[in-house]
GROMACS .gro file of C-alpha atoms in nm:
model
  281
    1UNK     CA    1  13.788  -2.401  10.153
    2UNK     CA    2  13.725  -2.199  10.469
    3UNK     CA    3  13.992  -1.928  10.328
    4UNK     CA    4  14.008  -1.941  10.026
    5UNK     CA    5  14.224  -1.655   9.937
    6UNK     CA    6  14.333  -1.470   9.585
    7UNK     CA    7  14.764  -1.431   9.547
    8UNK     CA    8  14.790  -1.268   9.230
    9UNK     CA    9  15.098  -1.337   9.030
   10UNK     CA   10  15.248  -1.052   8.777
   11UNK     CA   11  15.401  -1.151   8.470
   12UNK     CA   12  15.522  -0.943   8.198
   13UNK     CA   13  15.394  -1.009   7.851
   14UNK     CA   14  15.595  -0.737   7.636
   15UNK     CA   15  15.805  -0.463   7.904
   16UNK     CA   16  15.978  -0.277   7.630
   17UNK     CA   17  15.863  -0.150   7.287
   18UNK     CA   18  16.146  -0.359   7.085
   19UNK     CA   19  16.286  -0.257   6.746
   20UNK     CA   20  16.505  -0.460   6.497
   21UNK     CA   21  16.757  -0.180   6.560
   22UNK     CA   22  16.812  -0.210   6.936
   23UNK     CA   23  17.120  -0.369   7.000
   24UNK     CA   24  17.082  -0.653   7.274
   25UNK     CA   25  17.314  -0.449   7.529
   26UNK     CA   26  17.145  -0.143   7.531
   27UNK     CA   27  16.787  -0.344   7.561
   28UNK     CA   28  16.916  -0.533   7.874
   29UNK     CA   29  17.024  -0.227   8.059
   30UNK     CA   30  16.666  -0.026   7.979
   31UNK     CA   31  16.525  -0.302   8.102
   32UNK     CA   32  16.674  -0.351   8.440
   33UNK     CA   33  16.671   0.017   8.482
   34UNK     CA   34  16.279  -0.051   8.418
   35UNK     CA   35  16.243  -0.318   8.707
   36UNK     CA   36  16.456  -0.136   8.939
   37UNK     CA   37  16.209   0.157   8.914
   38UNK     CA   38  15.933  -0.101   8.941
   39UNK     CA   39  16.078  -0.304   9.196
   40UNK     CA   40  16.083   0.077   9.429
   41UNK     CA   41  15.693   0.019   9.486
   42UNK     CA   42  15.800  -0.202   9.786
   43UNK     CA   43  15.452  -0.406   9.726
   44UNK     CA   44  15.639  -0.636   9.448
   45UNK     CA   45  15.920  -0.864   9.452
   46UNK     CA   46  16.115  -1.027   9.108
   47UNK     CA   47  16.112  -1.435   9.157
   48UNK     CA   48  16.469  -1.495   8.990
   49UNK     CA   49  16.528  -1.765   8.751
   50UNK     CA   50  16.579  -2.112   8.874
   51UNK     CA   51  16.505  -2.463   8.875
   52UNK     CA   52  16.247  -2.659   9.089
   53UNK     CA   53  16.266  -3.027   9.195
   54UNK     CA   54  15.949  -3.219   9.243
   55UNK     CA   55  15.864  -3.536   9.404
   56UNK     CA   56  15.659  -3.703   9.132
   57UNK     CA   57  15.557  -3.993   9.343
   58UNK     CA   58  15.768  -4.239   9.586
   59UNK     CA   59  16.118  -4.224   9.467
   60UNK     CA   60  16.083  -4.027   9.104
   61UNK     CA   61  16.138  -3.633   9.110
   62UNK     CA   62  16.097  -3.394   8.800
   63UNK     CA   63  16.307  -3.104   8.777
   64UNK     CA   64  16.139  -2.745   8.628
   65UNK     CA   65  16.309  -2.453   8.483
   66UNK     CA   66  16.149  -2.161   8.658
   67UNK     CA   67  16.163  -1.816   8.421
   68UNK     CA   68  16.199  -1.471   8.624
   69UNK     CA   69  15.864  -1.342   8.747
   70UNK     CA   70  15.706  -1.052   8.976
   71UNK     CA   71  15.467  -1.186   9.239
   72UNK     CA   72  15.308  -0.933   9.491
   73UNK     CA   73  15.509  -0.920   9.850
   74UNK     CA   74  15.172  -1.027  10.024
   75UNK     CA   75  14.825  -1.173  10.028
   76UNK     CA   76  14.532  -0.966   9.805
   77UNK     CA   77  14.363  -0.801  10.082
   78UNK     CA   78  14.015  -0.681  10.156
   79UNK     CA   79  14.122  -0.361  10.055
   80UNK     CA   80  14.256  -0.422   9.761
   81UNK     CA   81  13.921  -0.615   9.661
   82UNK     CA   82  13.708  -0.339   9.771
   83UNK     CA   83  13.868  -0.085   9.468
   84UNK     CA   84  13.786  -0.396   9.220
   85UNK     CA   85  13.460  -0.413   9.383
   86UNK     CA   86  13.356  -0.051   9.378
   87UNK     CA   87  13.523  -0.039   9.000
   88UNK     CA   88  13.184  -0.203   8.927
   89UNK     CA   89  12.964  -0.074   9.205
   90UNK     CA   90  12.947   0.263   8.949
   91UNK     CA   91  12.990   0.097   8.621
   92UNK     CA   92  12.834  -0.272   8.630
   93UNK     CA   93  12.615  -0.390   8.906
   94UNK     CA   94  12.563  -0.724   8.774
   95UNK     CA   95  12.940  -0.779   8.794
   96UNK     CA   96  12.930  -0.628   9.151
   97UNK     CA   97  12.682  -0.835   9.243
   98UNK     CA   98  12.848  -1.142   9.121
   99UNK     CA   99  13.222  -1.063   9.216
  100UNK     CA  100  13.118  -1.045   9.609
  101UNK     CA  101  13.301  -1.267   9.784
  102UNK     CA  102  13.064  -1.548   9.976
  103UNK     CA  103  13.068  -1.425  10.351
  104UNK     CA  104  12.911  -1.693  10.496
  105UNK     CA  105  13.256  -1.921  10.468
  106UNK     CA  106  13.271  -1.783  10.831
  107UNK     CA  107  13.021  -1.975  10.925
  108UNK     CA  108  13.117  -2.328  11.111
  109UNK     CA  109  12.940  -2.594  11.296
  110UNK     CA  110  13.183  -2.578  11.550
  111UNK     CA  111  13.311  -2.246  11.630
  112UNK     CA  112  13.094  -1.888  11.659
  113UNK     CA  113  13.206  -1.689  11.439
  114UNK     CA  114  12.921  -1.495  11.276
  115UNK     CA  115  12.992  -1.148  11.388
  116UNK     CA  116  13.259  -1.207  11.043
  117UNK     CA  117  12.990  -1.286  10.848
  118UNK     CA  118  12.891  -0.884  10.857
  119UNK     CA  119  13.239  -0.744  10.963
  120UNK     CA  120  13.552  -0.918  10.795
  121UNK     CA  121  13.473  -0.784  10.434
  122UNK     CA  122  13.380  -0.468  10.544
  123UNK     CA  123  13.488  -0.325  10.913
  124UNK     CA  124  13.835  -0.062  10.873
  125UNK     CA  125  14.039  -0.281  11.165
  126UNK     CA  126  14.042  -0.597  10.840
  127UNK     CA  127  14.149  -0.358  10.561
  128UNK     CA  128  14.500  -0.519  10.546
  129UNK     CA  129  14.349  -0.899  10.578
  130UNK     CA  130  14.410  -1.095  10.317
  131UNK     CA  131  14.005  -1.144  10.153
  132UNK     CA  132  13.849  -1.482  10.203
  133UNK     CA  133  13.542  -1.647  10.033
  134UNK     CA  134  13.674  -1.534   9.688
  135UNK     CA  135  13.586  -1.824   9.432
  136UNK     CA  136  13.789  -1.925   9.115
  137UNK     CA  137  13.646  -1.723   8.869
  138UNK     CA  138  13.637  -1.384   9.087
  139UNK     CA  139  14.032  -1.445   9.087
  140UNK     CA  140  14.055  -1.408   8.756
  141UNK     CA  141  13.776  -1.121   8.706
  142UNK     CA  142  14.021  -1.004   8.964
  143UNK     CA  143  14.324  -1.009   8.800
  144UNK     CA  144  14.152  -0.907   8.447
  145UNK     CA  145  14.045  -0.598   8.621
  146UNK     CA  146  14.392  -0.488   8.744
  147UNK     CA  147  14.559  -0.562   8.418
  148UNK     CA  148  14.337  -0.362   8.251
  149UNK     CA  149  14.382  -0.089   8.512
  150UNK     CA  150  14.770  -0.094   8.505
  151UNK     CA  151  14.800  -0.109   8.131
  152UNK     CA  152  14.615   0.182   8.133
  153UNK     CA  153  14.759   0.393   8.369
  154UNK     CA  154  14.969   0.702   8.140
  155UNK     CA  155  15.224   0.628   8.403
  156UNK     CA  156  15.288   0.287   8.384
  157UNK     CA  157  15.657   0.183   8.394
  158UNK     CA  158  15.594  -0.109   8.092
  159UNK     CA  159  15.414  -0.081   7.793
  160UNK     CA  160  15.247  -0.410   7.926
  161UNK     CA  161  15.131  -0.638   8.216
  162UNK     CA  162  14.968  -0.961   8.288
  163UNK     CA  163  14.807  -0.999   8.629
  164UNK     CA  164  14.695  -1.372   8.689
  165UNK     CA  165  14.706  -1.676   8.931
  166UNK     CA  166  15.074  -1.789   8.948
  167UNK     CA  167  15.092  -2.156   8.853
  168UNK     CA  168  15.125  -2.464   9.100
  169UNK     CA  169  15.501  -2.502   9.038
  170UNK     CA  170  15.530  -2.092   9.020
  171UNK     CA  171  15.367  -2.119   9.366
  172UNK     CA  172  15.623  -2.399   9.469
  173UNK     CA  173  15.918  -2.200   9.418
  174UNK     CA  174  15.849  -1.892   9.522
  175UNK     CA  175  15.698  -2.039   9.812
  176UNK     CA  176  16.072  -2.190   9.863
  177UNK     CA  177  16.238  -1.859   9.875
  178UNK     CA  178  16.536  -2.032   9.705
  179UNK     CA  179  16.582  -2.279   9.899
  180UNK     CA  180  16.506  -2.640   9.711
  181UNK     CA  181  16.354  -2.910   9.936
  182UNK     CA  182  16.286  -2.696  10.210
  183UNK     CA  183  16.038  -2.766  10.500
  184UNK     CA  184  15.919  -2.444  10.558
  185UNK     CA  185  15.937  -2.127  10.368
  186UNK     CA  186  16.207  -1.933  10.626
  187UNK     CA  187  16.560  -2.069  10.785
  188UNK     CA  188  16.576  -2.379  10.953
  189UNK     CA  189  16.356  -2.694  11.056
  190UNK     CA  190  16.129  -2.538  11.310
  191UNK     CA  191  15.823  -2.382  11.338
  192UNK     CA  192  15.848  -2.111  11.642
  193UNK     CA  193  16.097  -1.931  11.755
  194UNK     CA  194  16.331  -1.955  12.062
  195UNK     CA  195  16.097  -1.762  12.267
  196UNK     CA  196  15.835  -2.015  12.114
  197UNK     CA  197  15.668  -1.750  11.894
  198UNK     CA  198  15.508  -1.934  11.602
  199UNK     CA  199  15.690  -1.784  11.216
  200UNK     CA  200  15.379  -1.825  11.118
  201UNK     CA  201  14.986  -1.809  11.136
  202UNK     CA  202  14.965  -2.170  11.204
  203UNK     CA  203  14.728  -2.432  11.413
  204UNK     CA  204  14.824  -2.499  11.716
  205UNK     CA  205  15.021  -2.785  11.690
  206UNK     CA  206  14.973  -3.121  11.961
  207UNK     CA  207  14.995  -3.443  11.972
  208UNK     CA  208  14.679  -3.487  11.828
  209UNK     CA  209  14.679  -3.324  11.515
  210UNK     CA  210  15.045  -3.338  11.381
  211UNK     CA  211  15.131  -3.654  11.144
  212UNK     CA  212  15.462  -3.731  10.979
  213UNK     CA  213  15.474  -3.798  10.564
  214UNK     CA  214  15.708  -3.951  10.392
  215UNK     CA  215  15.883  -3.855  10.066
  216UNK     CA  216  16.209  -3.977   9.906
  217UNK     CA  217  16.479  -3.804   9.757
  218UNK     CA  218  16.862  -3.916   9.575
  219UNK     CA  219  17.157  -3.875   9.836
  220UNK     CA  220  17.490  -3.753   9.675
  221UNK     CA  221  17.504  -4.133   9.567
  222UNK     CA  222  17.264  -4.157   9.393
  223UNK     CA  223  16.963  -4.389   9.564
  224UNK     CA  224  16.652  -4.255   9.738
  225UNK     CA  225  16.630  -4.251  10.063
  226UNK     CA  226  16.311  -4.143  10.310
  227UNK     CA  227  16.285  -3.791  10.438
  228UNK     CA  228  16.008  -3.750  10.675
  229UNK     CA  229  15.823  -3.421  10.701
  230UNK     CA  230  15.555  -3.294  10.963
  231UNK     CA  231  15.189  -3.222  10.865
  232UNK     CA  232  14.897  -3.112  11.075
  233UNK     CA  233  14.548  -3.201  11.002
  234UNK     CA  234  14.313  -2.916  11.016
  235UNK     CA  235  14.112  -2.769  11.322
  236UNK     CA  236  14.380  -2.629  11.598
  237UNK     CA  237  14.284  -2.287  11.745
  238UNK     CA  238  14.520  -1.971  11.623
  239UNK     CA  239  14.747  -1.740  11.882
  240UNK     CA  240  14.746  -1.924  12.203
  241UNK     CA  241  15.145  -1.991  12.228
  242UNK     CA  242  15.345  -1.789  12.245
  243UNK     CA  243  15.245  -1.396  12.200
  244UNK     CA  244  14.939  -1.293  12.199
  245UNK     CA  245  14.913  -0.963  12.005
  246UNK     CA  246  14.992  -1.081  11.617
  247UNK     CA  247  14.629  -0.963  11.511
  248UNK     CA  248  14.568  -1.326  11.456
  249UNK     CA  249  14.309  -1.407  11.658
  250UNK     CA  250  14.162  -1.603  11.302
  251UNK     CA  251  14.368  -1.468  11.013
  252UNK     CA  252  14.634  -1.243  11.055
  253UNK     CA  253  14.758  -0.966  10.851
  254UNK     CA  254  14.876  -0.995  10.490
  255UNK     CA  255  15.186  -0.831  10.588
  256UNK     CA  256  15.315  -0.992  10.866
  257UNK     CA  257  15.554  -1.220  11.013
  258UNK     CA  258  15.826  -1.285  10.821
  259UNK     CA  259  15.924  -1.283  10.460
  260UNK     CA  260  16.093  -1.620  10.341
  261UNK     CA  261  16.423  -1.574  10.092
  262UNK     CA  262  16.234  -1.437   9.765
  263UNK     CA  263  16.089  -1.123  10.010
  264UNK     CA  264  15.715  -1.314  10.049
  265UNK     CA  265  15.538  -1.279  10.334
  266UNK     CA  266  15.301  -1.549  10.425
  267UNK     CA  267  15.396  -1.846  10.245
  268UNK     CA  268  15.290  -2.086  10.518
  269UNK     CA  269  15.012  -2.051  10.746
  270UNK     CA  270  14.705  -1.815  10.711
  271UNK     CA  271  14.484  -1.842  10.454
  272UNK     CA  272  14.471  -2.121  10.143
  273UNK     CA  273  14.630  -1.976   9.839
  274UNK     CA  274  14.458  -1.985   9.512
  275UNK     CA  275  14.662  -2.104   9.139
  276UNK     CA  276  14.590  -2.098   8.851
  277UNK     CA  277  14.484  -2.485   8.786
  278UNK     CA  278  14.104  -2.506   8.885
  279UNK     CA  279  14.066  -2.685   9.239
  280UNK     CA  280  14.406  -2.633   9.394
  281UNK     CA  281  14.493  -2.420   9.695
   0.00000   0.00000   0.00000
């Protein structure tokens, strides 16, 4: 895809060296004393414990039991990639060589945009854009790297981390910000604001390019019934309602907007978000 972006989930494997000794009490309390410290570097949030329901197919939903997890507050930006990039610049060219993301997604048939090609990646004023052109396998070279990086950092919080690709239904939910069967990830049904401010990156949506889907979920007695949701099909133009000076002229900034229940900013809109099953964004 055009923006194909890396979202890196965190998951703890093993956060506290555990003894047959340590009563259960005392381990709870080190360990939220832990993820408060944690949670301080404002760049995280904790996804609490939960259940997701999924529409299966017409009329049949599945629900999920959702474990806690940490997912960064915001797209992986160009920034961030750079460090993982010039990790291997010194150490590994090969790797550096391979790990580039492909620039030339920029380039379209019908829209000018090859002054990215050279700049996006590179220029200061797209440090805090989330990185495009980043393939499957650089994700998780990506979030190999960091995990080997945190866990050996002398002042890391846990004895262990996992950085990787959150899951489709770990996407889902967090995406949801708590709130099950939701159209979008913030408060209410719409998609600008009173002033008519988009919430989000977005197309421009007309006419032309908006389509309504249907799903199907139980009322309170018990039979499906339709729910209609709006879609857009690709190819509106970015940041012409509404204001004008969200840095969004393509993509906007990781950080920006505003966060949905869970504390995540850009849930909708932007860039496509990469999982962890091959082929889905």
């Amino acid at each position: 895809m055009l923006r194909q972006l890396l979202y890196s989930g965190l998951i703890f494997v093993l956060p506290l060296q555990l003894s047959a000794q340590t009563p259960v009490k005392e381990l709870s309390k080190t360990a939220e004393k832990q993820e408060k410290k944690f949670l301080k570097n404002d760049i995280y949030v904790k996804i609490p414990a939960g259940t997701l329901t999924k529409n299966i197919e017409a009329g049949e939903t599945e629900q999920v039991e959702m474990d806690n997890y940490f997912m960064l507050n915001r797209e992986v930006t160009n920034i961030d990639y750079r460090e993982f990039l010039h990790y291997y610049k010194e150490r590994d060219t090969a790797k550096y060589s391979a790990y580039m993301p492909d620039s030339t997604v920029w380039r379209t048939k019908n829209t000018y945009m090859e002054p990215m090609v050279n700049l996006y990646s590179n220029h200061p004023a797209y440090y805090n854009y989330p990185v495009v052109g980043v393939t499957y396998n650089q994700a998780k070279a990506y979030c190999a790297w960091l995990t080997e990086i945190i866990n050996n950092n002398a002042d890391k919080i846990f004895k262990k981390v996992l950085y990787r690709l959150p899951t489709e239904d770990e996407w889902i939910y967090a995406a949801n910000g708590g709130k099950d069967n939701s159209i979008f990830p913030w408060e209410g049904d719409f998609l600008t604001t009173a002033d008519g401010d988009f919430k989000a990156n977005c197309t421009t949506f007309t006419p032309e390019n908006i389509y309504r889907d249907t799903l199907f979920q139980k009322n309170e007695k018990g039979e499906f019934e339709e729910v209609y949701i709006y879609r857009t099909h690709p190819g509106g133009f970015n940041g012409v309602r509404g204001v004008l000076n969200d840095a969004a002229d393509l993509t906007a900034p990781s950080k920006s907007y505003y966060p949905n229940g869970f504390g995540l900013y850009n849930m909708a809109g932007n860039v496509a978000e990469m999982v962890a099953e091959p082929g889905i964004t």
